[in-house]
Tab-separated table of C-alpha atoms in Angstrom:
chain	number	residue	atom	x	y	z
A	1	ARG	CA	0.000	0.000	0.000
A	2	LYS	CA	1.286	3.473	-0.875
A	3	GLU	CA	2.056	5.703	2.082
A	4	VAL	CA	-0.049	8.494	0.629
A	5	GLU	CA	-2.930	7.830	-1.746
A	6	GLN	CA	-4.900	10.287	-3.803
A	7	ASP	CA	-7.607	9.887	-6.419
A	8	PRO	CA	-5.770	10.938	-9.597
A	9	GLY	CA	-8.920	12.387	-11.156
A	10	PRO	CA	-9.354	14.308	-13.295
A	11	PHE	CA	-12.153	16.126	-11.551
A	12	ASN	CA	-13.961	18.095	-14.243
A	13	VAL	CA	-16.159	20.793	-12.679
A	14	PRO	CA	-17.872	23.948	-13.937
A	15	GLU	CA	-16.919	27.379	-12.704
A	16	GLY	CA	-18.563	28.166	-9.405
A	17	ALA	CA	-18.743	24.537	-8.284
A	18	THR	CA	-17.553	23.219	-4.950
A	19	VAL	CA	-15.105	20.343	-5.164
A	20	ALA	CA	-13.424	18.244	-2.507
A	21	PHE	CA	-10.368	16.010	-2.604
A	22	ASN	CA	-9.351	13.441	-0.052
A	23	CYS	CA	-5.945	12.010	0.654
A	24	THR	CA	-5.370	8.961	2.828
A	25	TYR	CA	-2.152	8.078	4.574
A	26	SER	CA	-0.982	4.837	6.099
A	27	ASN	CA	1.593	5.947	8.689
A	28	SER	CA	-0.051	7.013	11.913
A	29	ALA	CA	3.236	8.648	12.977
A	30	SER	CA	2.772	11.326	10.320
A	31	GLN	CA	3.218	14.690	11.940
A	32	SER	CA	2.629	17.512	9.496
A	33	PHE	CA	0.403	17.795	6.475
A	34	PHE	CA	0.299	20.121	3.502
A	35	TRP	CA	-1.424	20.727	0.203
A	36	TYR	CA	0.758	21.828	-2.696
A	37	ARG	CA	-0.472	23.001	-6.064
A	38	GLN	CA	1.312	22.142	-9.304
A	39	ASP	CA	0.426	23.754	-12.601
A	40	CYS	CA	1.115	21.874	-15.822
A	41	ARG	CA	4.868	21.565	-16.449
A	42	LYS	CA	5.651	23.821	-13.478
A	43	GLU	CA	7.079	23.326	-10.028
A	44	PRO	CA	4.927	22.544	-6.968
A	45	LYS	CA	4.056	25.467	-4.700
A	46	LEU	CA	2.661	25.408	-1.191
A	47	LEU	CA	-1.091	26.017	-1.144
A	48	MET	CA	-1.672	25.601	2.568
A	49	SER	CA	-0.654	23.691	5.638
A	50	VAL	CA	-3.232	21.464	7.304
A	51	TYR	CA	-3.837	21.882	11.014
A	52	SER	CA	-5.584	19.509	13.389
A	53	SER	CA	-8.339	22.034	14.013
A	54	GLY	CA	-8.869	22.598	10.292
A	55	ASN	CA	-8.019	25.818	8.547
A	56	GLU	CA	-9.397	28.077	5.881
A	57	ASP	CA	-7.772	30.419	3.407
A	58	GLY	CA	-10.300	32.259	1.323
A	59	ARG	CA	-12.122	29.712	-0.843
A	60	PHE	CA	-9.916	26.856	0.362
A	61	THR	CA	-10.536	24.755	3.464
A	62	ALA	CA	-8.264	21.986	4.674
A	63	GLN	CA	-9.205	19.352	7.245
A	64	LEU	CA	-7.289	16.625	9.039
A	65	ASN	CA	-8.897	13.476	10.408
A	66	ARG	CA	-6.276	11.581	12.383
A	67	ALA	CA	-8.655	8.826	13.492
A	68	SER	CA	-9.441	7.862	9.886
A	69	GLN	CA	-6.026	8.953	8.617
A	70	TYR	CA	-7.003	11.297	5.862
A	71	ILE	CA	-6.783	14.947	4.964
A	72	SER	CA	-9.129	16.835	2.711
A	73	LEU	CA	-9.159	19.971	0.604
A	74	LEU	CA	-12.382	21.788	-0.204
A	75	ILE	CA	-12.472	24.429	-2.918
A	76	ARG	CA	-15.556	26.635	-3.057
A	77	ASP	CA	-16.667	28.783	-6.003
A	78	SER	CA	-14.136	27.187	-8.367
A	79	LYS	CA	-12.326	29.474	-10.802
A	80	LEU	CA	-10.754	28.603	-14.134
A	81	SER	CA	-7.426	29.486	-12.534
A	82	ASP	CA	-7.890	26.687	-9.983
A	83	SER	CA	-7.200	24.144	-12.738
A	84	ALA	CA	-4.049	22.354	-11.595
A	85	THR	CA	-2.829	19.219	-9.866
A	86	TYR	CA	-3.131	19.209	-6.087
A	87	LEU	CA	-0.480	17.283	-4.185
A	88	CYS	CA	-1.058	15.881	-0.739
A	89	VAL	CA	2.155	15.992	1.299
A	90	MET	CA	2.950	14.762	4.768
A	91	PHE	CA	5.995	14.706	6.968
A	92	SER	CA	6.585	11.254	8.359
A	93	GLY	CA	8.333	11.310	11.700
A	94	GLY	CA	8.939	7.585	11.403
A	95	TYR	CA	10.831	7.970	8.134
A	96	ASN	CA	11.978	11.531	8.839
A	97	LYS	CA	11.049	12.719	5.387
A	98	LEU	CA	8.373	14.406	3.340
A	99	ILE	CA	6.136	12.050	1.392
A	100	PHE	CA	4.282	13.290	-1.678
A	101	GLY	CA	1.107	11.896	-3.116
A	102	ALA	CA	0.873	11.491	-6.882
A	103	GLY	CA	-1.655	14.310	-7.083
A	104	THR	CA	-5.276	14.921	-8.004
A	105	ARG	CA	-5.933	16.768	-11.228
A	106	LEU	CA	-8.643	19.422	-11.270
A	107	ALA	CA	-10.022	20.893	-14.498
A	108	VAL	CA	-12.454	23.798	-14.119
A	109	HIS	CA	-14.407	24.608	-17.281
A	110	PRO	CA	-16.547	27.613	-18.218
B	1	ASN	CA	15.699	37.510	-4.890
B	2	ALA	CA	15.628	34.722	-7.508
B	3	GLY	CA	14.552	31.931	-5.125
B	4	VAL	CA	15.639	28.514	-6.394
B	5	THR	CA	17.197	28.284	-9.832
B	6	GLN	CA	17.972	25.173	-11.835
B	7	THR	CA	19.952	24.608	-15.012
B	8	PRO	CA	19.548	23.290	-17.589
B	9	LYS	CA	15.806	23.360	-18.252
B	10	PHE	CA	16.017	20.489	-20.729
B	11	GLN	CA	18.661	17.891	-21.468
B	12	VAL	CA	18.957	14.870	-23.733
B	13	LEU	CA	21.627	12.323	-22.880
B	14	LYS	CA	22.770	9.064	-24.338
B	15	THR	CA	22.994	6.000	-22.141
B	16	GLY	CA	26.279	6.007	-20.260
B	17	GLN	CA	26.886	9.745	-20.405
B	18	SER	CA	27.361	11.718	-17.227
B	19	MET	CA	26.140	15.177	-16.384
B	20	THR	CA	25.511	17.579	-13.529
B	21	LEU	CA	22.211	19.280	-12.813
B	22	GLN	CA	22.784	22.620	-11.150
B	23	CYS	CA	20.703	24.043	-8.306
B	24	ALA	CA	21.194	27.299	-6.430
B	25	GLN	CA	19.165	29.250	-3.878
B	26	ASP	CA	19.581	32.745	-2.506
B	27	MET	CA	17.335	32.466	0.558
B	28	ASN	CA	20.086	31.255	2.919
B	29	HIS	CA	18.207	27.996	3.498
B	30	GLU	CA	20.047	25.223	5.251
B	31	TYR	CA	17.907	22.375	3.917
B	32	MET	CA	18.108	21.466	0.231
B	33	SER	CA	16.868	18.416	-1.599
B	34	TRP	CA	16.541	16.775	-4.989
B	35	TYR	CA	13.399	15.011	-6.175
B	36	ARG	CA	12.398	13.230	-9.316
B	37	GLN	CA	8.827	13.218	-10.608
B	38	ASP	CA	7.533	10.456	-12.826
B	39	PRO	CA	4.015	10.061	-14.277
B	40	GLY	CA	1.540	8.580	-11.810
B	41	MET	CA	3.975	8.804	-8.935
B	42	GLY	CA	4.589	11.347	-6.250
B	43	LEU	CA	7.844	13.234	-6.020
B	44	ARG	CA	10.528	10.900	-4.738
B	45	LEU	CA	13.484	12.108	-2.712
B	46	ILE	CA	16.885	11.357	-4.241
B	47	HIS	CA	19.327	13.104	-1.896
B	48	TYR	CA	19.126	15.876	0.640
B	49	SER	CA	21.397	18.141	2.647
B	50	VAL	CA	20.843	19.783	6.029
B	51	GLY	CA	23.726	22.203	5.586
B	52	ALA	CA	27.038	22.817	3.858
B	53	GLY	CA	29.202	19.730	3.980
B	54	ILE	CA	26.352	17.412	5.031
B	55	THR	CA	24.425	15.221	2.616
B	56	ASP	CA	22.378	12.064	2.945
B	57	GLN	CA	20.494	9.611	0.781
B	58	GLY	CA	16.801	9.755	0.146
B	59	GLU	CA	14.445	7.148	-1.202
B	60	VAL	CA	15.998	6.618	-4.668
B	61	PRO	CA	19.718	7.542	-4.483
B	62	ASN	CA	21.200	4.907	-6.792
B	63	GLY	CA	22.933	6.364	-9.843
B	64	TYR	CA	23.157	9.869	-8.364
B	65	ASN	CA	25.753	11.775	-6.353
B	66	VAL	CA	25.519	15.107	-4.572
B	67	SER	CA	27.794	17.496	-2.755
B	68	ARG	CA	27.168	20.668	-0.750
B	69	SER	CA	30.262	22.811	-0.584
B	70	THR	CA	28.310	26.039	-0.009
B	71	THR	CA	24.938	26.934	1.481
B	72	GLU	CA	23.753	28.223	-1.895
B	73	ASP	CA	24.596	25.361	-4.270
B	74	PHE	CA	23.508	21.735	-4.375
B	75	PRO	CA	24.433	20.033	-7.656
B	76	LEU	CA	23.161	16.581	-8.624
B	77	ARG	CA	25.451	14.352	-10.666
B	78	LEU	CA	24.339	11.501	-12.838
B	79	LEU	CA	27.274	9.140	-13.011
B	80	SER	CA	26.289	6.992	-15.991
B	81	ALA	CA	22.873	7.891	-17.370
B	82	ALA	CA	20.308	5.146	-17.923
B	83	PRO	CA	16.886	5.326	-19.637
B	84	SER	CA	15.275	4.709	-16.211
B	85	GLN	CA	16.576	8.135	-15.176
B	86	THR	CA	14.369	9.853	-17.740
B	87	SER	CA	12.312	12.107	-15.507
B	88	VAL	CA	11.665	15.635	-14.326
B	89	TYR	CA	14.067	16.677	-11.598
B	90	PHE	CA	13.185	19.294	-8.999
B	91	CYS	CA	15.499	20.915	-6.531
B	92	ALA	CA	13.968	22.395	-3.386
B	93	SER	CA	15.142	24.420	-0.442
B	94	SER	CA	13.598	25.259	2.921
B	95	GLN	CA	14.352	26.457	6.437
B	96	GLY	CA	13.854	22.913	7.633
B	97	GLN	CA	12.563	19.561	6.453
B	98	GLN	CA	9.032	20.205	7.716
B	99	GLU	CA	8.930	23.795	6.538
B	100	THR	CA	7.595	25.171	3.258
B	101	GLN	CA	9.553	23.706	0.362
B	102	TYR	CA	10.535	26.184	-2.369
B	103	PHE	CA	11.031	24.371	-5.637
B	104	GLY	CA	13.079	25.307	-8.644
B	105	PRO	CA	11.468	25.259	-12.114
B	106	GLY	CA	12.709	21.743	-12.829
B	107	THR	CA	14.985	20.020	-15.329
B	108	ARG	CA	13.423	17.707	-17.911
B	109	LEU	CA	15.868	14.914	-18.673
B	110	LEU	CA	15.556	12.388	-21.475
B	111	VAL	CA	18.015	9.506	-21.590
B	112	LEU	CA	18.112	7.617	-24.878
């Protein structure tokens, strides 16, 4: 089983839609969690960190569920510019390294 | 402030050739790392460094060497290129391993 698993998508949604991605992880020792965004043929960039209490940044909301070992990303009022691949990333204390998911592709259409 | 820079952007090699991928950062970050990204897979750590003079292996180190003689530079050397090393290579730097990773624009490598 992969340490971090994401639905590869693509998620095709119209502008204005709400879309949610989940990411499951297998190592309960995972300490820190992040969502990165990667545009086509570009480098990944940090979108937001994920805190135990959940956190929101504008139209983006991230949640962590340690009991079920998953994190989620909710995007409200989708924009065309949200089209990208979203990478789930966690820091594994057990392995002392960052582990990247393969990404979920989002395509927002007019 | 250029952030993280990588050269070259693209490279085609023949099997058995060697080359060095360059990476530099101007943010005075101690932690630097090299990843490769292949279709359908997450970024995989090749080598990393926690400071000048200190390097260590990541998840997929075979066929690659690194050195860190200065805080700014972290080159990745392919010793004898193989088709399995065809990939996109990203260099990243950060204040620490759990901190925000700043990635360079990547090097697309094709090994024939």
